XYZ file of C-alpha atoms in Angstrom:
385
model
C 27.998 -22.576 12.121
C 26.814 -19.014 11.463
C 24.323 -18.138 8.737
C 27.107 -16.566 6.677
C 29.115 -19.811 6.737
C 26.305 -22.072 5.665
C 26.308 -23.124 2.008
C 23.856 -21.203 -0.112
C 21.249 -22.875 -2.275
C 20.060 -21.344 -5.529
C 16.592 -22.148 -6.816
C 16.206 -21.539 -10.541
C 12.948 -21.821 -12.451
C 13.449 -21.408 -16.198
C 10.688 -21.990 -18.743
C 10.169 -21.797 -22.477
C 7.518 -22.620 -25.053
C 9.307 -25.076 -27.329
C 6.242 -26.432 -29.130
C 2.847 -27.873 -28.330
C 0.609 -30.745 -29.301
C -2.357 -29.643 -31.453
C -2.051 -25.899 -31.143
C -0.924 -23.958 -28.082
C -2.444 -26.017 -25.297
C -0.098 -28.686 -23.884
C 3.520 -29.873 -23.914
C 4.213 -33.295 -25.448
C 5.712 -35.766 -22.931
C 8.546 -36.705 -25.289
C 9.852 -33.133 -25.210
C 9.781 -33.181 -21.408
C 11.734 -36.446 -21.428
C 14.357 -34.915 -23.728
C 14.818 -31.969 -21.360
C 14.961 -34.269 -18.330
C 17.834 -36.230 -19.869
C 19.920 -33.062 -20.149
C 19.186 -32.107 -16.535
C 19.971 -35.639 -15.325
C 23.361 -35.437 -17.001
C 24.002 -32.051 -15.382
C 23.112 -33.508 -11.976
C 25.491 -36.426 -12.502
C 28.274 -33.932 -13.281
C 27.586 -31.942 -10.124
C 26.270 -28.842 -11.886
C 22.816 -29.313 -10.397
C 21.939 -30.633 -6.960
C 18.388 -31.547 -7.961
C 15.738 -30.849 -10.593
C 12.091 -31.328 -11.476
C 10.667 -31.090 -15.011
C 7.025 -30.278 -15.580
C 4.733 -28.194 -17.756
C 1.902 -25.703 -17.577
C -0.043 -25.562 -20.813
C 2.420 -25.295 -23.674
C 5.315 -24.168 -21.464
C 8.124 -26.529 -20.502
C 9.203 -25.801 -16.914
C 12.645 -26.569 -15.472
C 12.882 -26.333 -11.677
C 16.512 -26.666 -10.577
C 18.607 -26.334 -7.422
C 22.364 -25.784 -7.360
C 25.255 -24.004 -5.628
C 26.242 -21.773 -8.553
C 24.351 -18.597 -7.636
C 21.917 -16.475 -9.625
C 22.611 -16.004 -13.357
C 25.167 -18.811 -13.467
C 26.355 -19.260 -17.080
C 26.875 -22.974 -16.371
C 23.303 -23.531 -15.150
C 21.745 -21.330 -17.831
C 23.628 -23.264 -20.489
C 22.169 -26.488 -19.101
C 18.677 -25.013 -19.383
C 19.392 -23.766 -22.904
C 20.588 -27.206 -24.021
C 17.516 -28.783 -22.434
C 15.241 -26.460 -24.393
C 17.172 -27.067 -27.598
C 16.921 -30.831 -27.224
C 13.207 -30.536 -26.446
C 12.697 -28.252 -29.448
C 14.517 -30.760 -31.655
C 12.039 -33.455 -30.604
C 9.172 -30.995 -31.125
C 10.303 -30.387 -34.703
C 10.671 -34.116 -35.351
C 7.086 -34.623 -34.144
C 5.841 -31.657 -36.151
C 4.530 -29.951 -33.022
C 3.021 -26.511 -33.358
C 5.314 -23.485 -32.881
C 8.344 -25.693 -32.231
C 11.104 -23.611 -30.650
C 8.853 -20.551 -30.370
C 10.552 -18.982 -27.334
C 14.120 -19.669 -28.508
C 14.857 -16.363 -30.198
C 18.488 -17.135 -30.982
C 20.518 -20.111 -32.167
C 23.535 -19.147 -30.067
C 23.890 -19.222 -26.285
C 25.662 -16.140 -24.942
C 26.253 -17.026 -21.304
C 22.743 -16.274 -20.052
C 19.255 -17.183 -21.285
C 17.887 -13.745 -20.361
C 17.044 -11.921 -23.557
C 17.058 -15.142 -25.584
C 13.382 -15.949 -25.001
C 13.040 -18.163 -21.903
C 11.676 -16.658 -18.675
C 13.773 -16.896 -15.515
C 13.063 -16.620 -11.775
C 15.952 -17.327 -9.409
C 16.805 -16.747 -5.776
C 19.871 -17.612 -3.689
C 19.150 -18.418 -0.046
C 20.625 -19.834 3.109
C 18.181 -22.624 3.876
C 16.195 -22.436 7.100
C 15.887 -25.673 9.113
C 12.599 -26.108 7.237
C 12.447 -24.326 3.875
C 8.989 -24.487 2.239
C 8.641 -22.750 -1.108
C 5.899 -22.356 -3.691
C 6.646 -22.374 -7.414
C 3.968 -20.538 -9.395
C 3.792 -21.165 -13.152
C 1.330 -19.344 -15.403
C 0.282 -19.849 -19.003
C -1.352 -17.373 -21.410
C -0.544 -14.235 -19.441
C 2.220 -11.742 -18.634
C 4.533 -11.046 -15.642
C 2.274 -8.269 -14.321
C -0.355 -10.934 -13.591
C 1.457 -11.493 -10.283
C 1.230 -7.837 -9.199
C -2.160 -8.013 -7.519
C -1.727 -11.320 -5.651
C 1.835 -10.513 -4.542
C 0.691 -7.165 -3.183
C -2.045 -8.932 -1.249
C 0.353 -11.560 0.079
C 3.021 -9.146 1.290
C 1.171 -5.879 1.945
C -2.553 -6.479 2.508
C -3.502 -7.424 6.104
C -6.988 -8.399 4.927
C -5.287 -11.236 3.031
C -2.274 -11.916 5.235
C -3.166 -11.880 8.910
C 0.501 -12.291 9.828
C 1.195 -8.700 8.832
C -0.842 -7.728 11.884
C -0.382 -10.552 14.379
C 3.029 -12.088 13.582
C 5.963 -10.062 15.014
C 8.238 -11.508 12.310
C 6.093 -9.954 9.545
C 4.899 -6.799 11.272
C 7.724 -4.577 9.953
C 6.575 -5.204 6.385
C 8.348 -5.857 3.103
C 10.253 -4.048 0.364
C 9.035 -4.243 -3.226
C 11.408 -4.041 -6.174
C 9.296 -2.721 -9.041
C 10.659 -3.034 -12.569
C 9.746 -0.750 -15.469
C 9.753 -3.131 -18.452
C 9.692 -0.221 -20.923
C 12.668 1.680 -19.506
C 14.663 -1.220 -18.055
C 14.862 0.490 -14.642
C 13.634 -0.437 -11.178
C 12.749 1.224 -7.898
C 12.630 -0.249 -4.381
C 9.686 0.869 -2.241
C 8.606 0.082 1.304
C 5.274 -1.266 2.507
C 3.238 -0.184 4.350
C 4.773 3.329 4.342
C 4.661 3.791 0.559
C 1.639 1.600 -0.098
C -0.266 4.156 -2.161
C 2.770 4.946 -4.324
C 3.379 1.228 -4.849
C -0.216 0.790 -6.012
C 0.091 3.790 -8.322
C 2.805 1.900 -10.205
C 1.803 -1.754 -10.075
C -1.789 -0.943 -11.032
C -0.318 -0.669 -14.552
C 0.857 -4.288 -14.777
C 1.765 -4.128 -18.459
C 4.605 -1.758 -17.609
C 5.437 -1.862 -13.891
C 6.059 -5.376 -12.591
C 6.954 -6.609 -9.116
C 10.277 -8.349 -9.677
C 11.518 -9.117 -6.156
C 10.247 -8.781 -2.598
C 12.473 -8.596 0.474
C 11.761 -8.755 4.189
C 12.363 -5.238 5.376
C 14.060 -5.929 8.702
C 16.943 -7.991 7.283
C 16.702 -7.780 3.467
C 16.042 -11.524 3.243
C 14.559 -12.361 -0.151
C 10.932 -13.485 -0.004
C 9.786 -13.747 -3.627
C 11.008 -13.342 -7.187
C 9.151 -13.112 -10.509
C 10.319 -13.623 -14.097
C 9.782 -10.245 -15.784
C 10.842 -10.973 -19.373
C 8.470 -9.460 -21.965
C 8.875 -11.527 -25.152
C 7.297 -8.999 -27.466
C 9.692 -6.304 -26.246
C 12.622 -8.649 -26.845
C 11.531 -9.896 -30.256
C 9.865 -6.700 -31.490
C 6.827 -8.670 -32.614
C 4.132 -10.849 -31.093
C 5.585 -14.276 -30.310
C 3.207 -15.402 -27.574
C 2.506 -14.056 -24.132
C 5.275 -14.267 -21.576
C 3.825 -16.983 -19.325
C 5.740 -15.992 -16.175
C 7.004 -18.016 -13.239
C 7.541 -17.007 -9.614
C 9.140 -18.390 -6.455
C 7.691 -17.523 -3.037
C 9.076 -18.580 0.353
C 6.556 -19.611 3.019
C 6.259 -19.846 6.819
C 8.672 -18.916 9.650
C 9.202 -15.231 8.973
C 7.305 -15.196 5.694
C 3.566 -15.438 4.970
C 2.006 -18.808 5.753
C 1.256 -21.148 2.860
C -2.476 -20.524 3.257
C -1.930 -16.752 3.147
C 0.075 -17.118 -0.050
C -2.567 -19.233 -1.771
C -5.463 -17.124 -0.488
C -4.380 -14.270 -2.760
C -5.310 -16.417 -5.759
C -8.828 -17.240 -4.536
C -10.009 -14.237 -6.569
C -9.622 -14.895 -10.339
C -8.545 -11.368 -11.270
C -8.381 -10.168 -14.860
C -5.022 -10.482 -16.580
C -3.726 -9.732 -20.061
C -3.075 -12.665 -22.392
C -5.485 -15.456 -23.349
C -6.055 -15.871 -27.118
C -3.114 -14.549 -29.176
C -1.931 -12.690 -26.095
C -4.450 -9.990 -26.949
C -7.342 -10.360 -24.510
C -8.183 -9.861 -20.853
C -9.426 -12.908 -18.981
C -9.552 -14.408 -15.488
C -6.485 -16.087 -14.021
C -7.724 -19.570 -13.110
C -5.789 -21.488 -10.410
C -5.815 -25.161 -11.408
C -4.262 -28.503 -10.472
C -1.627 -29.911 -12.782
C -4.132 -32.148 -14.585
C -6.107 -29.082 -15.715
C -3.025 -27.169 -16.842
C -3.975 -27.114 -20.497
C -5.531 -24.119 -22.219
C -8.236 -25.149 -24.683
C -11.120 -22.675 -24.400
C -10.168 -19.779 -26.690
C -6.612 -20.896 -25.843
C -7.379 -20.323 -22.191
C -8.558 -18.930 -19.960
C -5.147 -18.113 -18.426
C -4.035 -20.830 -16.032
C -1.911 -20.916 -12.889
C -0.331 -23.955 -11.229
C 1.270 -23.868 -7.773
C 3.690 -26.588 -6.682
C 4.870 -26.762 -3.077
C 8.339 -28.099 -2.244
C 10.532 -28.460 0.779
C 14.159 -27.620 0.021
C 16.643 -29.539 2.173
C 20.387 -29.451 1.467
C 19.477 -28.440 -2.057
C 17.170 -31.414 -2.572
C 13.611 -30.847 -3.788
C 11.164 -32.707 -1.551
C 7.768 -32.947 -3.223
C 5.929 -31.497 -4.983
C 2.453 -30.991 -3.611
C -0.088 -29.866 -6.217
C -1.455 -26.984 -4.162
C -4.496 -25.969 -6.214
C -5.701 -29.579 -6.366
C -8.202 -28.746 -3.647
C -12.001 -28.367 -3.745
C -11.538 -25.145 -1.753
C -10.625 -23.555 -5.100
C -13.618 -25.001 -6.980
C -15.640 -21.815 -6.458
C -12.727 -19.742 -7.719
C -12.649 -21.834 -10.874
C -16.429 -21.576 -11.231
C -16.249 -17.783 -10.920
C -13.450 -17.763 -13.488
C -15.758 -19.604 -15.883
C -18.482 -17.002 -15.354
C -15.993 -14.182 -15.929
C -14.715 -15.967 -19.046
C -18.267 -16.168 -20.431
C -18.854 -12.483 -19.734
C -15.585 -11.328 -21.300
C -15.970 -13.553 -24.368
C -19.312 -11.938 -25.207
C -17.421 -8.739 -26.015
C -15.770 -10.496 -28.967
C -13.174 -8.197 -30.587
C -14.226 -5.185 -28.523
C -12.475 -3.699 -25.537
C -12.356 -4.336 -22.625
C -11.995 -7.993 -23.673
C -9.455 -7.104 -26.318
C -6.374 -5.321 -25.025
C -5.849 -1.603 -25.546
C -3.890 -0.227 -28.506
C -0.650 0.097 -26.548
C -0.625 -3.700 -26.102
C -1.857 -4.433 -29.616
C 1.154 -2.868 -31.337
C 2.822 -6.278 -31.636
C -0.173 -7.886 -33.340
C -1.723 -7.248 -36.751
C -3.225 -3.895 -35.709
C -0.263 -1.847 -37.053
C -0.533 -3.712 -40.365
C -4.239 -2.847 -40.593
C -3.503 0.831 -39.879
C -0.715 0.846 -42.457
C -3.014 -0.634 -45.086
C -5.689 1.993 -44.408
C -3.451 5.024 -43.929
C -4.218 6.512 -47.375
C -7.944 6.101 -46.834
C -8.060 8.255 -43.717
C -9.108 11.834 -44.505
C -9.092 14.978 -42.396
C -12.248 15.333 -40.346
C -14.310 18.553 -40.661
C -14.314 19.850 -37.127
C -16.837 22.391 -35.870
C -16.684 24.662 -32.871
C -19.720 25.804 -30.875
C -20.013 29.630 -30.951
C -22.054 31.960 -28.775
C -25.282 31.571 -26.780
C -27.348 30.645 -29.826
C -25.245 27.520 -30.378
C -24.143 28.390 -33.879
C -21.383 26.323 -35.403
C -18.425 27.570 -37.326
C -16.199 25.482 -39.560
C -12.645 25.449 -38.222
């Protein structure tokens, strides 16, 4: 049977913050159980092939496989109902910010634009199909820019780019402008410097998809929804998810995880308004308590076989990442000592969805024109402008 004739498997990871126990730090198990019941029903009806329900911090994560393709209204409706049922339980329990990411009461055929974040890819399964599901809390989609660049374009991280003939041709990066709603596809390594010129501004330019250059096979996908841009106000950071394929024509699992051994600074943390280190943690540490953080990242490894999810393996549950977590703690201490000052606090362009505009509005009549002076001549006299 040729590759074109094989059935395609779609992997969908859809998440939402539907309420948390005692603040913004962890999902209540009863809400996860409510969501799981909806997904179990969908599996029994043949809508889903398989599913796995988990959480990272206060985000409920739905990992699903099916044959419906990307952006399937049927699958997205299942996810929407799961979040609604979970939010209903959250409200009954009086959980904090119940239903926070559900920005509408009505489902319109797709959860995109309604609050939840979505990462999906449709693939023809290889004989062995290992994937990694990354799930972050207290940060934004651009948090994946640096590690994804290292995984798919940096030979100092990914040795396969140099020594593996299947990777040597490089990858294509689809970069999305979250402000303009446009994207551009760029090639690595040829356009490496131009790629960096864009993705070095992660609050605006976000890596959305990565393809293997030689055959356009999808390698990775990231949820790029920006909640504040959708809602027009601060409603929590976006807490993105990503799917990355591993091995046999893609970077090895160890090369993928190696990119997260450096806890780089990302936007988010407390009230979505601070820079802090992205800390890779095992599932048991996936709760954000210190200043609502620091930002956390969980990686779950699965094998996908005939649409079934085999696993997961909790990939950061490894002492090899203990030093990364220790460094993240040191960075967190350093950044916290800045208090409300930049560079710990985000710049004004990111603060426009917080209370900063309200403060400026309140003070607008108290601002007066400054008396500016200009330096004149060699004797450094000043003249009032």
